[in-house]
Coordinates of C-alpha atoms and ligand atoms in Angstrom, one line a residue:
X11 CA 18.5 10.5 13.6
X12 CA 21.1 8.2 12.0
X13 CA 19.7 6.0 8.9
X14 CA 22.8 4.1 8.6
X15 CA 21.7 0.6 8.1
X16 CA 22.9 -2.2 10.7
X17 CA 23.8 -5.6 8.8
X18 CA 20.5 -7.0 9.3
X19 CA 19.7 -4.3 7.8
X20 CA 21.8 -4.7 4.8
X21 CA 21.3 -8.5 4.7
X22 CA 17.4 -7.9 5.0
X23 CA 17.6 -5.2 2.1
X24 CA 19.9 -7.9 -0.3
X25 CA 17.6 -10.8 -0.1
X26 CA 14.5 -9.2 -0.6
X27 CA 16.2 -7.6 -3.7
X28 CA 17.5 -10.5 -4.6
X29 CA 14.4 -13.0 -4.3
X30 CA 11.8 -10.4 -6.1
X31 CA 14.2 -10.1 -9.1
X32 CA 14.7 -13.4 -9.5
X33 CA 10.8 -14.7 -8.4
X34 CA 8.4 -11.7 -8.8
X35 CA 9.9 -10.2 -11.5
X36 CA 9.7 -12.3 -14.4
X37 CA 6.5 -12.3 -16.5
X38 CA 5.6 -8.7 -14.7
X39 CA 4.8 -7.7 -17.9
X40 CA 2.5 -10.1 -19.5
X41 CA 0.7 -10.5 -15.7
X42 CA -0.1 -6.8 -16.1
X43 CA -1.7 -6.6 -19.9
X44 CA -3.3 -10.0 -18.7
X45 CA -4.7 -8.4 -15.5
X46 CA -3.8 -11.3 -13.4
X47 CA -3.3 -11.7 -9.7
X48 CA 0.1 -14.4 -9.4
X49 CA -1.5 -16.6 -6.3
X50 CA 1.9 -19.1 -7.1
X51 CA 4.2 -15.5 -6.1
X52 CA 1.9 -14.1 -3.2
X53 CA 2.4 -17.8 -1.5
X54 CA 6.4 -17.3 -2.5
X55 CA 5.9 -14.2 -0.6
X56 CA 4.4 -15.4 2.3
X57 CA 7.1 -17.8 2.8
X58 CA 9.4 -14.7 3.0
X59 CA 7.5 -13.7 5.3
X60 CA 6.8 -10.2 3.6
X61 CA 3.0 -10.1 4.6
X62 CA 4.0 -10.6 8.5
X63 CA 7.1 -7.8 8.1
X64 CA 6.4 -5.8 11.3
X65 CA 4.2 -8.4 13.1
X66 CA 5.6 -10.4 16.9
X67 CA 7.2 -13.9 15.9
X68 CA 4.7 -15.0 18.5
X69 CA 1.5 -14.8 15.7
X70 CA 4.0 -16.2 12.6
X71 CA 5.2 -12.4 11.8
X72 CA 8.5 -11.4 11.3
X73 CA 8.8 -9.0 14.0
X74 CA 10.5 -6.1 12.7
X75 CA 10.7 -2.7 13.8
X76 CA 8.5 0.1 11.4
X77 CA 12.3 1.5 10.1
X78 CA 13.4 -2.1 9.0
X79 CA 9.9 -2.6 8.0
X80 CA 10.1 0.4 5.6
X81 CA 13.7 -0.8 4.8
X82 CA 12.3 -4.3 3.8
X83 CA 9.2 -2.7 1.5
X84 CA 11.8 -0.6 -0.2
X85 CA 13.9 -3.6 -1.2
X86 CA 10.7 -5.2 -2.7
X87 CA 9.5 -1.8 -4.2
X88 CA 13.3 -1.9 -6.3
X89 CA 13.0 -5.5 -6.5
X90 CA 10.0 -6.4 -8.0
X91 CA 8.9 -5.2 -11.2
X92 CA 5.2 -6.6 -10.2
X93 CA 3.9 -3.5 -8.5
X94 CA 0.1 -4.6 -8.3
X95 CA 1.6 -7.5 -6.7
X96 CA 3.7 -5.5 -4.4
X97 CA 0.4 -3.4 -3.8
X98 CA -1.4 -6.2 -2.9
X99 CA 0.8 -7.6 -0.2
X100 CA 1.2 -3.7 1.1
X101 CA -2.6 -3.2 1.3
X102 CA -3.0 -6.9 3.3
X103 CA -0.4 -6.2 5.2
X104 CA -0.4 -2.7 6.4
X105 CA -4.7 -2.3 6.3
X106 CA -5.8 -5.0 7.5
X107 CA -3.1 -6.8 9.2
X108 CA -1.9 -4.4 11.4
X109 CA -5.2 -3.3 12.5
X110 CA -5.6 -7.0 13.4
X111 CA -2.1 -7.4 15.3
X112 CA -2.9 -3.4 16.7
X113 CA -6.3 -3.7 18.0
X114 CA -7.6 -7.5 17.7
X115 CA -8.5 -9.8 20.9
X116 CA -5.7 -12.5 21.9
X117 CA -8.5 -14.9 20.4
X118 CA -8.8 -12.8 16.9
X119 CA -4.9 -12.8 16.7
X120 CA -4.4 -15.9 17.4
X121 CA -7.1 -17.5 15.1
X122 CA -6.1 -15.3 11.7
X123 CA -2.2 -13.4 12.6
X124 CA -0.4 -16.5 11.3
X125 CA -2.0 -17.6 8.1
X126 CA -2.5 -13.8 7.3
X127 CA 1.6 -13.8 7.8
X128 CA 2.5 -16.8 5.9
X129 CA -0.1 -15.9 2.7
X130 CA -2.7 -18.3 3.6
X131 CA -5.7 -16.0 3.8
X132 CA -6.1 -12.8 1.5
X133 CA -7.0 -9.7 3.2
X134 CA -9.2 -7.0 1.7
X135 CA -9.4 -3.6 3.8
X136 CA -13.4 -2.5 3.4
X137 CA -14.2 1.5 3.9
X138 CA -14.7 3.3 0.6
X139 CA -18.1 3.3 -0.5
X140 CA -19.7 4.4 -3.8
X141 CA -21.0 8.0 -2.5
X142 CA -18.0 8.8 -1.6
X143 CA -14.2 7.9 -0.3
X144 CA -12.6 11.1 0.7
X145 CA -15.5 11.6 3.4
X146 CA -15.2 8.2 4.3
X147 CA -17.5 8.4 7.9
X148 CA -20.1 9.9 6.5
X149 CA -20.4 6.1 5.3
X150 CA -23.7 4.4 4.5
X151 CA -23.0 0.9 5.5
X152 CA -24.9 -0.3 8.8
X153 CA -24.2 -2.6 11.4
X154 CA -27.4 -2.7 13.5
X155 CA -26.7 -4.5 17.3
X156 CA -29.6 -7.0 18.2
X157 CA -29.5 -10.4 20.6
X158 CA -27.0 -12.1 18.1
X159 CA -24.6 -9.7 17.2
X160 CA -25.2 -7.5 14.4
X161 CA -26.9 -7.1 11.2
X162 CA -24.3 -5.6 8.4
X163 CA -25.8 -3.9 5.4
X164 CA -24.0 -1.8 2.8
X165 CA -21.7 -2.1 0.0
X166 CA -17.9 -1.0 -0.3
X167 CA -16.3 -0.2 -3.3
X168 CA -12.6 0.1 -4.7
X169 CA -11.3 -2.4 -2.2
X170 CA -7.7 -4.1 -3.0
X171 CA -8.0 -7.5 -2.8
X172 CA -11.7 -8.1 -2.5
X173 CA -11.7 -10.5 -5.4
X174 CA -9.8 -13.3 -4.0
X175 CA -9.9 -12.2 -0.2
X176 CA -10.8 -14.9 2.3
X177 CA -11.3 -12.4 5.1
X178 CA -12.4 -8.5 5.1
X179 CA -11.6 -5.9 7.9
X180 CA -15.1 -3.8 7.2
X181 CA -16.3 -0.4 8.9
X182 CA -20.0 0.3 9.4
X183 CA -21.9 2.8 11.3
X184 CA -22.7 1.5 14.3
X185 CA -24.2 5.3 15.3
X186 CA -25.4 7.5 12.7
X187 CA -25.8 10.4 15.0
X188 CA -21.9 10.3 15.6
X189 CA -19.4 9.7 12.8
X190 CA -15.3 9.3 13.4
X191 CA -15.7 9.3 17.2
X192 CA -18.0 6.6 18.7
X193 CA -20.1 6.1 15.4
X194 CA -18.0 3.5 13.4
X195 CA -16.7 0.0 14.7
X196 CA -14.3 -2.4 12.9
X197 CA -15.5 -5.4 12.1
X198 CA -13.5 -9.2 10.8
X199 CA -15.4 -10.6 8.6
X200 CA -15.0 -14.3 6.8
X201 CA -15.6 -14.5 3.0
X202 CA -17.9 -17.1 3.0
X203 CA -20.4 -15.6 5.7
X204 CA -23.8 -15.7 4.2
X205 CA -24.8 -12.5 2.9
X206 CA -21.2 -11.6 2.1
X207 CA -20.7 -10.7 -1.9
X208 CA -17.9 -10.1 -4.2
X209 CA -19.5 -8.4 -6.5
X210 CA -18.2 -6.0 -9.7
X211 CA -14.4 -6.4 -10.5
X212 CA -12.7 -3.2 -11.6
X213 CA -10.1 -2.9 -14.9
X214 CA -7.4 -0.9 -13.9
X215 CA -4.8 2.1 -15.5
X216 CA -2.1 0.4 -13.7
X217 CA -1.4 -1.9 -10.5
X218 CA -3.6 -4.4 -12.7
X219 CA -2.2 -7.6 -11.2
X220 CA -4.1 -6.4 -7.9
X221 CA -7.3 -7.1 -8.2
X222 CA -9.5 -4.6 -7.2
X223 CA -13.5 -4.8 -6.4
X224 CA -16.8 -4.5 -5.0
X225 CA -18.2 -6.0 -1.6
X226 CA -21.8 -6.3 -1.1
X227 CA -22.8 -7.0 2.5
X228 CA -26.9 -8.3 2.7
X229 CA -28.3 -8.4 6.2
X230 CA -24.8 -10.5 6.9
X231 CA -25.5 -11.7 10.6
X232 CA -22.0 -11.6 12.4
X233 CA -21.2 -12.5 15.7
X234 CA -20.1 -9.9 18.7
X235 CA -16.5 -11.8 18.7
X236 CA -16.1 -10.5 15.0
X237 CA -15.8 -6.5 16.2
X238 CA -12.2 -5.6 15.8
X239 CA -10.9 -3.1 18.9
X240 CA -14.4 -1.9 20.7
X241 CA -18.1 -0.7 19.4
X242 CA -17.7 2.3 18.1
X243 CA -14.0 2.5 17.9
X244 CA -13.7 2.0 14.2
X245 CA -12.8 5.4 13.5
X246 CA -9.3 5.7 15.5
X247 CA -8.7 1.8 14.3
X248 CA -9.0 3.3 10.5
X249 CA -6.9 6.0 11.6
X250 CA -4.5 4.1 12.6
X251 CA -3.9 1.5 10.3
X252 CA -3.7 5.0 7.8
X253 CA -1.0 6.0 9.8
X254 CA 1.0 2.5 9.1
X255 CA -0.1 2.2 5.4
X256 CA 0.8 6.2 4.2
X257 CA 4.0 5.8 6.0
X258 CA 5.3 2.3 4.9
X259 CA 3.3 1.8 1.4
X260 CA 5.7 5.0 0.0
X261 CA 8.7 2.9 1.1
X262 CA 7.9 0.9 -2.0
X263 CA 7.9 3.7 -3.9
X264 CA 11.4 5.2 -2.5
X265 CA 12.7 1.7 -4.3
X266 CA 10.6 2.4 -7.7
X267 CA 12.3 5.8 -7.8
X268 CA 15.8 4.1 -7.2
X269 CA 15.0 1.8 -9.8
X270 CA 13.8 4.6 -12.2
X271 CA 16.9 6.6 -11.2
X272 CA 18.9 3.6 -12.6
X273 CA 17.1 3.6 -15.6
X274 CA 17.3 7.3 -16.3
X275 CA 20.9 7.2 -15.7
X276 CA 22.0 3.4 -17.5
X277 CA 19.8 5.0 -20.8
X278 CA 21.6 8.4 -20.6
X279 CA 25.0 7.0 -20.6
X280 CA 24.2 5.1 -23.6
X281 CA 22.3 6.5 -25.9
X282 CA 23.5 8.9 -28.3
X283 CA 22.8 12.4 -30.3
X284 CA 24.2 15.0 -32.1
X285 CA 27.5 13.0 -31.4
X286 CA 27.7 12.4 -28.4
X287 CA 26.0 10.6 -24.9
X288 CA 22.6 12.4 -24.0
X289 CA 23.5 12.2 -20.4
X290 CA 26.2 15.2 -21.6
X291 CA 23.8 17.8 -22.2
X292 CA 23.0 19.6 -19.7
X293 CA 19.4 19.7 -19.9
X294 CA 19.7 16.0 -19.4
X295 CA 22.1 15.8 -16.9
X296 CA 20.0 18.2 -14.5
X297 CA 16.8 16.1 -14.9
X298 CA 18.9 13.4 -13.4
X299 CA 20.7 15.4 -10.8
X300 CA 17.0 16.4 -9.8
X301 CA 15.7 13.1 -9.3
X302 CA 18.6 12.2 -7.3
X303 CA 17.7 15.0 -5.3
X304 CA 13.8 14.2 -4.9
X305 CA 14.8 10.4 -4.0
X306 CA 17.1 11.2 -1.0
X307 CA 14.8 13.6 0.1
X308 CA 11.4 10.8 0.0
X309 CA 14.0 8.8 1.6
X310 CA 14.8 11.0 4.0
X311 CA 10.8 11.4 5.3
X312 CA 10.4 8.2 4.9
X313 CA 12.8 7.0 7.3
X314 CA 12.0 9.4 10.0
X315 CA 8.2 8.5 9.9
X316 CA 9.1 5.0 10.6
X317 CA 11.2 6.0 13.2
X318 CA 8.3 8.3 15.1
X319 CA 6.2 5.2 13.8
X320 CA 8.2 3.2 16.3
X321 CA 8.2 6.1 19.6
X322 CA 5.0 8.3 19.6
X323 CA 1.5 7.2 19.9
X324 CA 0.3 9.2 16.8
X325 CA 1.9 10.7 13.5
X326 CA -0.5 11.8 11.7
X327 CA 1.2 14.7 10.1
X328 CA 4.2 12.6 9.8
X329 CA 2.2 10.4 7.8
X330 CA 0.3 12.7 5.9
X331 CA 3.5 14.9 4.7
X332 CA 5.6 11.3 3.8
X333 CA 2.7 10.2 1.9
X334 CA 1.9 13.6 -0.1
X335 CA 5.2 14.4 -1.1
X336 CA 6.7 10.5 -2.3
X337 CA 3.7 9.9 -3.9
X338 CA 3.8 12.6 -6.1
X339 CA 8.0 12.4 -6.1
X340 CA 7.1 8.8 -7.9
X341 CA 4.9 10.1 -10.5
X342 CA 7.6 12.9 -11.5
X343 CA 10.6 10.3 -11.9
X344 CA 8.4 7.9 -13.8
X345 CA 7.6 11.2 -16.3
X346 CA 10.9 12.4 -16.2
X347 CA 12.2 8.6 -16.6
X348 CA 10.2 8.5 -19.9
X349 CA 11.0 12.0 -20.7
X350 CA 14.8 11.1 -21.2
X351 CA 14.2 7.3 -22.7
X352 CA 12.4 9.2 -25.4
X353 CA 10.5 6.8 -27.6
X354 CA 11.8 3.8 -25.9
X355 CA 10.2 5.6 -22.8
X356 CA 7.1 5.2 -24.1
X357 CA 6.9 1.5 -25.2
X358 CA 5.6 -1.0 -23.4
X359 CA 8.8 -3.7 -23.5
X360 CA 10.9 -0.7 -21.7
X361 CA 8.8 -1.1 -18.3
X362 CA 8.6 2.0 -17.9
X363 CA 5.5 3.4 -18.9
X364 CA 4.1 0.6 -16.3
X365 CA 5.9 1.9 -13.8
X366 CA 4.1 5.5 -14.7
X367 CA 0.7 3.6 -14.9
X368 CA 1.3 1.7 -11.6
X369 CA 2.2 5.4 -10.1
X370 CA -0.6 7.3 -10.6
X371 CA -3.1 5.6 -8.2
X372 CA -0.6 6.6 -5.1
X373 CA -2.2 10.1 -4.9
X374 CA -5.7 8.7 -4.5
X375 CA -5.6 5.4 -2.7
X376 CA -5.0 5.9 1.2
X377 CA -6.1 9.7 1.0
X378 CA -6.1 11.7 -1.7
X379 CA -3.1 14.2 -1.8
X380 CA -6.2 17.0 -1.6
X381 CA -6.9 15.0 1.5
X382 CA -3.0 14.8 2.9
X383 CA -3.0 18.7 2.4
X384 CA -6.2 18.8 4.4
X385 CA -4.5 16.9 6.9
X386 CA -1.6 18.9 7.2
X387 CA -3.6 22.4 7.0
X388 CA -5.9 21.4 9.9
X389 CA -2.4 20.5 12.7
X390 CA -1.4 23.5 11.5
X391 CA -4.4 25.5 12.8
X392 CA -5.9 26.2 9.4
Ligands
LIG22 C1 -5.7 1.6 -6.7 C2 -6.6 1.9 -5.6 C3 -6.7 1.1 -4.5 C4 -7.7 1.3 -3.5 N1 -7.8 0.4 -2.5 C5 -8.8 0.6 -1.6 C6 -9.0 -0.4 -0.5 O1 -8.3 -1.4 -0.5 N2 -10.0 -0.2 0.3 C7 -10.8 0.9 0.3 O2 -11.6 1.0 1.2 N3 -10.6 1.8 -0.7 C8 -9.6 1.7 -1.6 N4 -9.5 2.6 -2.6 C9 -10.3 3.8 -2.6 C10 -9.6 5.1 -2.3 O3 -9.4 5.1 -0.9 C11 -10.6 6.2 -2.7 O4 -10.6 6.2 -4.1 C12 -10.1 7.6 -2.2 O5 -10.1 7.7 -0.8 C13 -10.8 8.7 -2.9 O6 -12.2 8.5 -2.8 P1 -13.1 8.7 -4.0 O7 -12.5 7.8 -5.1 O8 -14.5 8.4 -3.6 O9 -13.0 10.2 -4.5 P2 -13.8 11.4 -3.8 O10 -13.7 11.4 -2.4 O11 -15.1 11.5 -4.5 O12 -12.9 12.6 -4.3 C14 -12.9 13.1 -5.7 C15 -11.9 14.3 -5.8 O13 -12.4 15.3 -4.9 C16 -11.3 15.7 -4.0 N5 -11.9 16.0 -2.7 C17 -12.9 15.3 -2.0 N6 -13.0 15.9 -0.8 C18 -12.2 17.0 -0.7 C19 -11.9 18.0 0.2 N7 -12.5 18.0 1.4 N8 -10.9 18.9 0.0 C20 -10.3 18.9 -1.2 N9 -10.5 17.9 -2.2 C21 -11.4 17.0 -1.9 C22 -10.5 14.4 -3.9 O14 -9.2 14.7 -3.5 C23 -10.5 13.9 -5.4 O15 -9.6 14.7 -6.1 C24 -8.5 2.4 -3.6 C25 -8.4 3.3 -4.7 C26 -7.5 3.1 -5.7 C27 -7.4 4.0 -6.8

């Protein structure tokens, strides 16, 4: 496979660095001890068209391929020192609406593709629930069929989004006897349909300027137009969108740990002991040679899962392995980055111990890296 970028490529890459340092990236800092979700930048976004990246022209997307997709999200994970921003726009676009563009009806797409493209509605992906996330069909919530539609109760939990969402892709049982195949359906669901709730908000370690909550659904009546994909489909439409959010979310964090590498390296070169540059002794120098290392190679996976993202019909283990491994590549350069900044490392003006904060969550959100392992373990017979 050859990852040289073409010059839409390159162009692509420059101006989304470009317009998140200058846009998203100032006041990252205060928005994150404030907790605050910046509606003025996710609008500024959606005029970039970041939250349409891989979806047709023909329902307001951008219509790039999953490689420059990945290519794109690592420009804005360099770019933008907002990463619960970043997150937000990443868990719209690649849980909810890609699902949408995957498996919605021409009506579906058509009615919610282009405002969910340009920024104009929120999107808030609805599965984990509050007995349990990991074993996510075992889930509670019902949707009961009768002469209308269906009859949704339940509540979700941890879901990105859900306090200012205007619009929730939500999974409920629609067969308690079966679970992943033929026992959950995929449901679109409006904000302000009665017996729809945002209920608790969650403080956060880090991604903070995503807001994060409960949903509450109470006997909410929806309508059999509102089932995303089929009855009873919901499991491989979950699956799916995984696939597209494990692969492409990490692309963001390929860009943190260029930007960490840059750190790491600019603070090494210049700050001084025993007489001379840290970045001279060895046991600093290595550290950085070993980042270096772990970045080409999360770049490396990354790329090639978009690639198969683009030409086969599942990539599960693809996915799983890209997920497990950058994930946990990010959290080591952010420890490593503070490691070798020293005090400075550790203060909050340095940016650095957010970017720690902000990397921790990437081994539980989307799947667990116990989970990923799982994954992995089971194509491999085990
Ligand atoms: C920042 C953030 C954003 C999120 N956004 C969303 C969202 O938008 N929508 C949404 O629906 N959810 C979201 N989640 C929820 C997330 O998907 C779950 O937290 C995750 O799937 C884990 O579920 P849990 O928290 O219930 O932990 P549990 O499933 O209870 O797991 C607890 C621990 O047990 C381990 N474990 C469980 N089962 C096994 C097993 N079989 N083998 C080995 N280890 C196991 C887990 O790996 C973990 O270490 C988000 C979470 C976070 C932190």
């Amino acid at each position: 496979m050859d990852f040289s970028l073409t010059d839409d490529q390159r162009n692509l890459r420059d101006q989304i660095i470009r317009f998140a340092q200058n846009e998203l990236s100032p006041g990252a800092r205060d928005r994150d001890a404030a907790q605050e979700f910046p509606h003025d930048l996710w609008l500024k976004c959606g005029d970039m068209g970041l939250q349409g990246l891989p979806i047709p022209q023909e329902y307001g997307g951008t219509g790039l391929d999953p490689l420059s997709t990945v290519i794109a999200l690592e420009a804005l994970g360099y770019g933008c020192e907002d990463s619960g921003l970043v997150f937000s726009v990443c868990a719209h676009l690649l849980a909810c609406t890609v699902p949408l563009w995957k498996h919605g009806s021409e009506e579906q797409k058509k009615k919610y593709l282009p405002r969910l493209c340009n920024g104009r509605l929120i999107a808030v992906n609805a599965m984990t629930e509050p007995e349990g996330g990991s074993d996510a069909f075992s889930m509670q919530t019902r949707a009961v069929e009768n002469e209308n539609g269906f009859t949704i109760k339940g509540t979700k939990i941890f879901c990105s989004n859900a306090p200012v969402a205007d619009l929730a892709i939500l999974y409920a049982s629609t067969n308690p006897d079966r679970a992943f195949i033929g026992g959950i359906t995929a449901f679109v669901v409006e904000s302000f349909t009665p017996g729809y709730t945002k209920g608790q908000k969650f403080e956060k370690m880090g991604l903070r300027t995503c807001p994060i909550g409960e949903l509450v659904f109470d006997d909410m009546e929806v309508s059999p137009e509102s089932v995303l994909g089929k009855v009873g489909t919901g499991g491989p439409v979950f699956a799916d969108s995984m696939e597209w959010e494990r692969i492409c979310l990490v692309a963001v964090h390929v860009g943190k740990m260029q930007w960490l590498l840059e750190r790491a390296i600019d603070f090494a070169k210049n700050r001084s002991a025993f007489g001379k540059k840290i970045g001279d002794f060895q046991a600093i120098s290595h550290k950085i040679a070993d980042m270096k290392v772990r970045l080409e190679a999360a770049r490396l996976l990354t790329y090639r899962a978009a690639t198969l993202l683009g030409t086969r019909s599942s990539v599960g283990m693809d996915a799983a392995i890209t997920k497990l491994f950058v994930s946990e590549e990010l959290i080591k350069a952010a420890q490593d980055t503070i490691q070798i900044m020293g005090g400075y490392g550790f203060m909050t003006e340095y940016d650095v111990e957010r970017a720690l904060r902000d990397s921790v969550a990437g081994t539980i959100y989307s799947g667990t890296s116990e989970m990923q392992r799982n994954i992995i373990a089971k194509w491999l017979g085990l």
